[in-house]
Short mmCIF file of C-alpha atoms in Angstrom, two decimals:
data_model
loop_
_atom_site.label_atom_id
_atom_site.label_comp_id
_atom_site.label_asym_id
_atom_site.label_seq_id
_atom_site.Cartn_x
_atom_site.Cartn_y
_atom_site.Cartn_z
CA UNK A 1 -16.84 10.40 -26.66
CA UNK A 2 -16.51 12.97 -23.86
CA UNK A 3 -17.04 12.88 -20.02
CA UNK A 4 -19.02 14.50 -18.02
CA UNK A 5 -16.87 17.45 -17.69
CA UNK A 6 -16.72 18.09 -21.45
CA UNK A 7 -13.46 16.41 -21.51
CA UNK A 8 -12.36 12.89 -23.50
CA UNK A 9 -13.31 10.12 -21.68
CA UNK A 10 -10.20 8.00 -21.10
CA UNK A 11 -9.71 4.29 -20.51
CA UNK A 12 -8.53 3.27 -16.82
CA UNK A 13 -5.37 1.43 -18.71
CA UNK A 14 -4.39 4.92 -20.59
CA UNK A 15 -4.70 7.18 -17.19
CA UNK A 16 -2.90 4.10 -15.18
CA UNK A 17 0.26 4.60 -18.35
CA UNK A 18 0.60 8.03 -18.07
CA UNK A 19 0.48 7.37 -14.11
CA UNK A 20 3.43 4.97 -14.21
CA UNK A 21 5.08 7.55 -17.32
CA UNK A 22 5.71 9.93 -14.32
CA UNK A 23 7.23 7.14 -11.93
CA UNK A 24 10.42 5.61 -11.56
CA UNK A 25 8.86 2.55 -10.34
CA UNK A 26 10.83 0.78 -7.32
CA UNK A 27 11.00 -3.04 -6.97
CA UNK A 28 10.84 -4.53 -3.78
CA UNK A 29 14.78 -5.00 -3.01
CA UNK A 30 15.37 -1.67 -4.53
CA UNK A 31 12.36 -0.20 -2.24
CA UNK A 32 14.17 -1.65 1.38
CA UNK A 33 17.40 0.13 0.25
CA UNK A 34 15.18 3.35 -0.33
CA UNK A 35 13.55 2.90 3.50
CA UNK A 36 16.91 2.32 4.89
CA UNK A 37 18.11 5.74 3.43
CA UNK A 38 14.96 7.55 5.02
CA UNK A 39 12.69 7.21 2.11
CA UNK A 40 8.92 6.22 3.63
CA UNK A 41 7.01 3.48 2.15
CA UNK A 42 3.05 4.19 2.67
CA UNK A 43 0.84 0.47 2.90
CA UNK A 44 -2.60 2.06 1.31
CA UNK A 45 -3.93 -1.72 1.34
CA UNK A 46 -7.19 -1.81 3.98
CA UNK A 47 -6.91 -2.56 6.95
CA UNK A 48 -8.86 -6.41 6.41
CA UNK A 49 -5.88 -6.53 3.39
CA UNK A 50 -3.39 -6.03 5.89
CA UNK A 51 -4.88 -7.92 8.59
CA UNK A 52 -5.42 -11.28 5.91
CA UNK A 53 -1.87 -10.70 3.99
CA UNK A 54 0.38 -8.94 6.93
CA UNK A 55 2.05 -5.96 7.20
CA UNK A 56 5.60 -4.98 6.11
CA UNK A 57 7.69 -3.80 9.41
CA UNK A 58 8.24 0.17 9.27
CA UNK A 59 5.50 0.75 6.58
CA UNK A 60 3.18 3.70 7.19
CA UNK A 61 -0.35 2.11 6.85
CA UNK A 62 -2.20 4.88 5.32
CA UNK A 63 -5.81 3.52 3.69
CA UNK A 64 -6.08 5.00 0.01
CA UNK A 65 -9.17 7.19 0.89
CA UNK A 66 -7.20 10.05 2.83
CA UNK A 67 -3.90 9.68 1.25
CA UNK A 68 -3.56 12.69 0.19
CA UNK A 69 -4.86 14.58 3.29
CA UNK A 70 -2.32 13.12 4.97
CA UNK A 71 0.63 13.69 2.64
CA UNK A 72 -0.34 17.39 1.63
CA UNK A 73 1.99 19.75 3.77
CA UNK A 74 -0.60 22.33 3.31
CA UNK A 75 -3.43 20.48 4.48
CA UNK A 76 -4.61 20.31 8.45
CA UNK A 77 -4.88 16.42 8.44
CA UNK A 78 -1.22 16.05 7.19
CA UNK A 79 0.77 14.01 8.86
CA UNK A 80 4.01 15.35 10.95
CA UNK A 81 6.42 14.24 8.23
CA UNK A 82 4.65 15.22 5.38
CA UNK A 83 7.10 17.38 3.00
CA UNK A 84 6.96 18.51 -0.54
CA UNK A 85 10.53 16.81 -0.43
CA UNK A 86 10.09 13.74 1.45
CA UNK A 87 10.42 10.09 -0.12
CA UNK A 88 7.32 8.32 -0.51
CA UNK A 89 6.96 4.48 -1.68
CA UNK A 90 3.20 4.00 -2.12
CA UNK A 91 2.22 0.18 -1.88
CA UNK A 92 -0.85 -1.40 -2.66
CA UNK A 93 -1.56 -5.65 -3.00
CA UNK A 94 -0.14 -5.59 -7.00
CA UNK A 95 0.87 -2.40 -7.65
CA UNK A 96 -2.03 -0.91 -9.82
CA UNK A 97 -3.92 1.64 -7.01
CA UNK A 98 -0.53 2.05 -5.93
CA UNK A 99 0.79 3.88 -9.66
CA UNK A 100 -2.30 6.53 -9.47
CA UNK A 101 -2.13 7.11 -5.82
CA UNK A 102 1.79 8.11 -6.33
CA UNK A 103 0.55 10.01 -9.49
CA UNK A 104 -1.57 12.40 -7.26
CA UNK A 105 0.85 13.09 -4.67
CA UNK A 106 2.77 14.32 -7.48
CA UNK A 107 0.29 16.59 -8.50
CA UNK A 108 0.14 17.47 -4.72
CA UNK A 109 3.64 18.65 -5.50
CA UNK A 110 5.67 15.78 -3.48
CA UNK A 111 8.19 15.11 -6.09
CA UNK A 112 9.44 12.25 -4.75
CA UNK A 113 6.90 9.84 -4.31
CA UNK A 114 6.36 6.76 -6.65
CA UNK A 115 5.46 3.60 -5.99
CA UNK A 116 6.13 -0.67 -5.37
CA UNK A 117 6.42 -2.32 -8.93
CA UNK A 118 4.03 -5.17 -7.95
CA UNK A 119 2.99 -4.17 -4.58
CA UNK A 120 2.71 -6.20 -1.21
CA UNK A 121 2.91 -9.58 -3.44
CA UNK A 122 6.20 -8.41 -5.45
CA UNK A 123 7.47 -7.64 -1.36
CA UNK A 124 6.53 -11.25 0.22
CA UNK A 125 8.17 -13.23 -3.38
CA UNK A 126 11.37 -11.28 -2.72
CA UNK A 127 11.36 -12.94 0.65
CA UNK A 128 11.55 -9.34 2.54
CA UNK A 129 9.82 -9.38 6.09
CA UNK A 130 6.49 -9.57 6.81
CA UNK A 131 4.74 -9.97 9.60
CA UNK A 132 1.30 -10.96 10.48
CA UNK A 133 -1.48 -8.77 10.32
CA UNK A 134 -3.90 -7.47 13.02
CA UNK A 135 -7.11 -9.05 13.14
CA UNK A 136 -9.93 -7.00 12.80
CA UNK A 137 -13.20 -7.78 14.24
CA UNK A 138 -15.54 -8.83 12.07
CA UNK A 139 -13.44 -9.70 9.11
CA UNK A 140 -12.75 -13.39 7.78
CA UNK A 141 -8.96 -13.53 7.16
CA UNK A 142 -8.62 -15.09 3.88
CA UNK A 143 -5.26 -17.33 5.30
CA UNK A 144 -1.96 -16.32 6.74
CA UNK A 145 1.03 -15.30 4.60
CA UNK A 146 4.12 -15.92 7.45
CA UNK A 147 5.00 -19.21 7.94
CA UNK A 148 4.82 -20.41 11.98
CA UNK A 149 2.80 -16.56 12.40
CA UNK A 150 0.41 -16.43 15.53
CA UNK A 151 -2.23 -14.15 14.98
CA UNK A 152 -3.57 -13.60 18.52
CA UNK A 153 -7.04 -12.78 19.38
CA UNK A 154 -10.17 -14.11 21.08
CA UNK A 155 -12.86 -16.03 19.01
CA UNK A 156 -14.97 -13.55 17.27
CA UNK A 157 -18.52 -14.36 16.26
CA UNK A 158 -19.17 -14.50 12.70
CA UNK A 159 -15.62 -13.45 11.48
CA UNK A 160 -14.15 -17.01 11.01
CA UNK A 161 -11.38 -16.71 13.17
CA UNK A 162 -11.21 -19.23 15.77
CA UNK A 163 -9.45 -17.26 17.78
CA UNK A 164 -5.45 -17.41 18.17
CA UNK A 165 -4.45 -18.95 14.19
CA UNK A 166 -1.26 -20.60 13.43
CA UNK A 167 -0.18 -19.78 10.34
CA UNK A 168 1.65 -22.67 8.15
CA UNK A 169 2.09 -22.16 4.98
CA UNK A 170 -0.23 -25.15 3.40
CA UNK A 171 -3.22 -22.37 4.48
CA UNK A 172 -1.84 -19.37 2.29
CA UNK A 173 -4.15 -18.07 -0.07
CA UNK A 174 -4.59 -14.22 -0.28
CA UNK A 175 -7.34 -11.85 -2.24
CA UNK A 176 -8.18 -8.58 -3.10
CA UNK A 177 -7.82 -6.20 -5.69
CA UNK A 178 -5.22 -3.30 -4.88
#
């Protein structure tokens, strides 16, 4: 079988293994000692995965769709600290998206990026901070992930937030595929 290119077509498992090949794959204790040496972990989760899971403090929240715009040093939309040299921790909810979107800022030429063995989950079992997310109009938050959290915000029609939530943790539950 060939794609469309003329190419062999390829499962999503095989180009997701020689993805994770390339990587030295961080877990999440190993991934705080790399931030705390300068290293810059990137939260490509969207923003209603954020806003229903929370947000790990001093993460980059970059959605997957611009990525590499943003992390290109050649590009105009790059970002200020975006270096062929610099650190990058991608993390995604389990740490699938997360393997191939490390894999192409490789290719971009920015050696040093990998990604979070497990994602945002793998983070909030380690017990590492998290806080709660932003709530974004419009979206139903599935259930807070931080014990005693407030999420503030007015009532918003339609969304299914009530306005200000407290979190406990009898409510957590958490989707999405990341």
């Amino acid at each position: 079988m060939t794609g469309s290119c003329g190419g062999a077509a390829r499962s999503i498992d095989e180009i997701l293994g020689e993805a994770r090949a390339r990587l030295r794959r961080l877990g999440p204790e190993e991934a705080r000692a790399a931030m705390a040496s300068g290293a810059v972990l990137v939260d490509i989760r969207s923003q209603a995965q954020r806003a229903g899971q929370g947000v790990v403090p001093g993460a980059l929240q970059i959605e997957r769709n611009v990525l590499e715009w943003r992390f290109d040093p050649r590009s105009p939309a790059r970002l200020p600290q975006a270096s062929y040299r610099l650190r990058v921790i991608v993390m995604c909810v389990e740490g699938y998206t997360s393997s191939l979107a490390a894999a192409s800022l490789q290719d971009l030429g920015v050696a040093g990026a990998t990604d979070l063995a497990g994602g945002f989950r793998a983070w909030q079992r380690a017990g590492l901070p998290v806080l709660a997310g932003p709530v974004v109009p419009g979206s139903v938050v599935p259930g807070p992930v931080v014990p005693d959290a407030v999420i503030p915000g007015p009532a918003v029609s339609g969304s299914g937030v009530p306005g200000p939530v407290r979190a406990g943790l009898s409510s957590v539950s958490c989707c999405g595929a990341g």
